[in-house]
PDB file of C-alpha atoms in Angstrom:
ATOM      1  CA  UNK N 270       0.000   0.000   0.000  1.00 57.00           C
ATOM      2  CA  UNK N 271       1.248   3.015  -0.953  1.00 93.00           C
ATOM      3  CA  UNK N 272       1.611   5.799   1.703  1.00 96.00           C
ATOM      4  CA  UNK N 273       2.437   9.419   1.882  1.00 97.00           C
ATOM      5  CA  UNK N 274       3.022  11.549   5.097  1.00 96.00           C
ATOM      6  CA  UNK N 275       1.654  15.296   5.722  1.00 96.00           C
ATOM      7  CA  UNK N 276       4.577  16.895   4.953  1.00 96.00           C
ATOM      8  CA  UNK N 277       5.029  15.200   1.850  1.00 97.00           C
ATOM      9  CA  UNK N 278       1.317  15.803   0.686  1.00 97.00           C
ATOM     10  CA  UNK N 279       1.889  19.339   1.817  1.00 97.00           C
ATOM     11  CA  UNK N 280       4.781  19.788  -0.342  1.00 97.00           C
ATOM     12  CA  UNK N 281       3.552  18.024  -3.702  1.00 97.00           C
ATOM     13  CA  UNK N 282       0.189  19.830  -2.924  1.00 97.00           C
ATOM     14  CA  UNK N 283       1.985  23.503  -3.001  1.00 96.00           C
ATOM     15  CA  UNK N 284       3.833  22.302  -6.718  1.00 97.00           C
ATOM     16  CA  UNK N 285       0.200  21.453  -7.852  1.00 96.00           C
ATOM     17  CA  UNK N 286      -0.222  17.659  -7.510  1.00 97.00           C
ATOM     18  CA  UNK N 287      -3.525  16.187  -8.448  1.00 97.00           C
ATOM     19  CA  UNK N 288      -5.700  15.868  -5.458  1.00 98.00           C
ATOM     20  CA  UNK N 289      -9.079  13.414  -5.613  1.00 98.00           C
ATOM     21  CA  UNK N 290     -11.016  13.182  -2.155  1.00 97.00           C
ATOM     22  CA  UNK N 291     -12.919  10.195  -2.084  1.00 98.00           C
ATOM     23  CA  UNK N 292     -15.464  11.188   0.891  1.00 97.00           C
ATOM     24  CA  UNK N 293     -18.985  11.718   0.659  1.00 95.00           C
ATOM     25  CA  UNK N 294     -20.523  14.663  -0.734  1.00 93.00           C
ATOM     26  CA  UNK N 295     -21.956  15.814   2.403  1.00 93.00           C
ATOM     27  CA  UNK N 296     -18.369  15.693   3.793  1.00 95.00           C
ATOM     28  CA  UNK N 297     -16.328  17.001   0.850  1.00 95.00           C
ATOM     29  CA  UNK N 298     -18.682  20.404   1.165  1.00 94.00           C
ATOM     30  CA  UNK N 299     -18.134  20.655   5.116  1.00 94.00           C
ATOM     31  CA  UNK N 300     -14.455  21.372   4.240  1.00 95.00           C
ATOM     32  CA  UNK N 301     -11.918  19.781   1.794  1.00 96.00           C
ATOM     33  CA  UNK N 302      -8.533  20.475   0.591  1.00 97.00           C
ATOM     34  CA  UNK N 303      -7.996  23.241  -1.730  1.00 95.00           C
ATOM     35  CA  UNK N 304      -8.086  21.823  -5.373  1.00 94.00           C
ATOM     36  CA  UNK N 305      -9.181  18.558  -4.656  1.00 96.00           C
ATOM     37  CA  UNK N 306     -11.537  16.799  -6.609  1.00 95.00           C
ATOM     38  CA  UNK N 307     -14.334  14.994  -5.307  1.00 95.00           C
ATOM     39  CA  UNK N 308     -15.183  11.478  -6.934  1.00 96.00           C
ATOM     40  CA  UNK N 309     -16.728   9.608  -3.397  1.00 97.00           C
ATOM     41  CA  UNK N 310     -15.324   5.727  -3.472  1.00 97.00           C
ATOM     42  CA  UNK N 311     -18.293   4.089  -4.431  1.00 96.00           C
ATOM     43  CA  UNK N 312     -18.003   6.108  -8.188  1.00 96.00           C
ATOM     44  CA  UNK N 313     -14.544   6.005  -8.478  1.00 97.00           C
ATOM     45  CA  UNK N 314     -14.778   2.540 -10.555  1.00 96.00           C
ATOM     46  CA  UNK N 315     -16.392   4.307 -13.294  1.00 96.00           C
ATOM     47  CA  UNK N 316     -14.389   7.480 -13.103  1.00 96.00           C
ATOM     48  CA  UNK N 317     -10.308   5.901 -13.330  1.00 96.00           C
ATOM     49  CA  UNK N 318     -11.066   7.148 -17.270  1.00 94.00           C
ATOM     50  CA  UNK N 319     -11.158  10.365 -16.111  1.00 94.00           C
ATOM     51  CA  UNK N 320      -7.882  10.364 -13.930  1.00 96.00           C
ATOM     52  CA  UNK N 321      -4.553  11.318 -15.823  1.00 94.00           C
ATOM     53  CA  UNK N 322      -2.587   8.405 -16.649  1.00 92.00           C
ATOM     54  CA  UNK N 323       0.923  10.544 -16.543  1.00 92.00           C
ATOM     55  CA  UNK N 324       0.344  12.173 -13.003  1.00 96.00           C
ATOM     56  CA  UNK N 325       0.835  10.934  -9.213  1.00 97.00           C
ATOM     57  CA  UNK N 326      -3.106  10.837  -7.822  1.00 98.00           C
ATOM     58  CA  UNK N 327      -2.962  11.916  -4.024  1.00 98.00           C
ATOM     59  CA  UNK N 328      -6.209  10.340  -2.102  1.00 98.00           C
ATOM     60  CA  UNK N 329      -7.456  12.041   0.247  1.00 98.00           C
ATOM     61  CA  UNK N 330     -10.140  10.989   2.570  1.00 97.00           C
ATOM     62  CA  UNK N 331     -11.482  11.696   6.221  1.00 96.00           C
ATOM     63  CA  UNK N 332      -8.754   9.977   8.300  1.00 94.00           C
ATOM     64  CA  UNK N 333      -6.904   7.400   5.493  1.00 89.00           C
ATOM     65  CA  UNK N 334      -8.912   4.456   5.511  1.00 93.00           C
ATOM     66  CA  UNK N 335     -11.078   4.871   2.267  1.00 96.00           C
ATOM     67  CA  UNK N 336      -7.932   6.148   0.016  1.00 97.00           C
ATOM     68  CA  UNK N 337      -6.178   3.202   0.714  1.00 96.00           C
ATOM     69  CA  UNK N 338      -8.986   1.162  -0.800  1.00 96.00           C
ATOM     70  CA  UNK N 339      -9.029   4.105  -3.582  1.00 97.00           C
ATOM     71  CA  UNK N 340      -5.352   3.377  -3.823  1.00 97.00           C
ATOM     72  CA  UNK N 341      -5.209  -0.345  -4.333  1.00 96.00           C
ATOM     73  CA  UNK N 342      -7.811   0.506  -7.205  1.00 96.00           C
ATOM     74  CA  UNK N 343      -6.283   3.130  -9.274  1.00 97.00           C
ATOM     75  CA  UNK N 344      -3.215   0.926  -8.544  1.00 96.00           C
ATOM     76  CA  UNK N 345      -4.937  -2.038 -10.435  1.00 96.00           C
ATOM     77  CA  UNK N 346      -5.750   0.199 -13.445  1.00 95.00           C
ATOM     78  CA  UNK N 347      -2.245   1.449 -13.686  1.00 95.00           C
ATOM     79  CA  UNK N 348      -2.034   4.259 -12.418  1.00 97.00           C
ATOM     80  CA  UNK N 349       0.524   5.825  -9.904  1.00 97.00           C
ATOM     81  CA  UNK N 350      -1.417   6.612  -6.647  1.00 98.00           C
ATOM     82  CA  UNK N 351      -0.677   7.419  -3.239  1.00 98.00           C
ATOM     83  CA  UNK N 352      -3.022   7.901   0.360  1.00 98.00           C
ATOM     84  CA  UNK N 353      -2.791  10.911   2.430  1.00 98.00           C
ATOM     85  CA  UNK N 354      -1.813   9.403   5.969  1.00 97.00           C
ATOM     86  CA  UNK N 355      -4.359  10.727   8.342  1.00 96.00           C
ATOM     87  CA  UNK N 356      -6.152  12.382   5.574  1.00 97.00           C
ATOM     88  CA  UNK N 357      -7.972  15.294   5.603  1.00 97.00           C
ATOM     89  CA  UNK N 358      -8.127  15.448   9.702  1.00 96.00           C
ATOM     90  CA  UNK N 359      -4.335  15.534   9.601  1.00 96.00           C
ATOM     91  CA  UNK N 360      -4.688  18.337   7.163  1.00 97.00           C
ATOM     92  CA  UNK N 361      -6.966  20.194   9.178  1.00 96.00           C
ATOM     93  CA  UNK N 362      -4.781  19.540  12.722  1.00 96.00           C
ATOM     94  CA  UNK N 363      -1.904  21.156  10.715  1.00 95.00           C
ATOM     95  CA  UNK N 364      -3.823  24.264  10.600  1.00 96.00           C
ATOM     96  CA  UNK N 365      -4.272  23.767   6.841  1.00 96.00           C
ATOM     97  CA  UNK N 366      -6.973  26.227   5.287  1.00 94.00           C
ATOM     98  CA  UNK N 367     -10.114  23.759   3.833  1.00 95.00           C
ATOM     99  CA  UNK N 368     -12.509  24.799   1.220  1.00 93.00           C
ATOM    100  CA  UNK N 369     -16.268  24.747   2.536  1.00 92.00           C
ATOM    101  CA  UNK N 370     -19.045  23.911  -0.574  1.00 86.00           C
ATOM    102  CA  UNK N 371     -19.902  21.933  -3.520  1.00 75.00           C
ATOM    103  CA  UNK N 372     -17.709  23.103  -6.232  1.00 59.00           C
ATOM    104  CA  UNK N 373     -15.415  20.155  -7.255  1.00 56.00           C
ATOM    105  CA  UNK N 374     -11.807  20.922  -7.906  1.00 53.00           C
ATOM    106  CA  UNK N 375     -10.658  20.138 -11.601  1.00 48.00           C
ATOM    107  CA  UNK N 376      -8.230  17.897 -12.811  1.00 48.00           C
TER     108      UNK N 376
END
């Protein structure tokens, strides 16, 4: 399983990484990192098209445990993915700024 610390996410985050929370809608609009794009677990199956084949995919979720699942997935398509230890709680701890609404982040 492929794992990446807070300070790491932190740093590839500031260059511009790609950033795909896989929480629930209802979560992702309570606060989410800046940029990231929400595609919730469950749809993420039917959304890898949409995911850049040539880019490092940082998953983000509440606390770790559903983007190592998303992980092992993208993994299994071929692409190059990575989970945010401690996820977006970490972020938040670190006195990160979130993003509060609906409008998905772009990839």
């Amino acid at each position: 399983m492929s794992e990446i610390d807070l300070a790491a996410f932190i740093a590839a985050h500031t260059a511009g990484a790609v950033v795909v929370d896989v929480r629930e809608p209802e979560e992702y609009v309570r606060g989410h990192v800046p940029g990231a794009r929400l595609i919730p677990l469950g749809r993420l199956p039917q959304q890898v098209s949409e995911l850049p084949l040539a880019e490092r995919i940082y998953l983000i979720c509440a606390a770790g445990n559903r983007s190592k699942a998303a992980v092992s997935l993208l993994t299994r398509a071929g692409l190059d993915a990575v989970s945010v230890i401690g996820g977006t709680s970490a972020w938040q701890r670190a006195g990160r700024t979130t993003v509060t609404g609906s409008q998905p982040g772009s990839l």
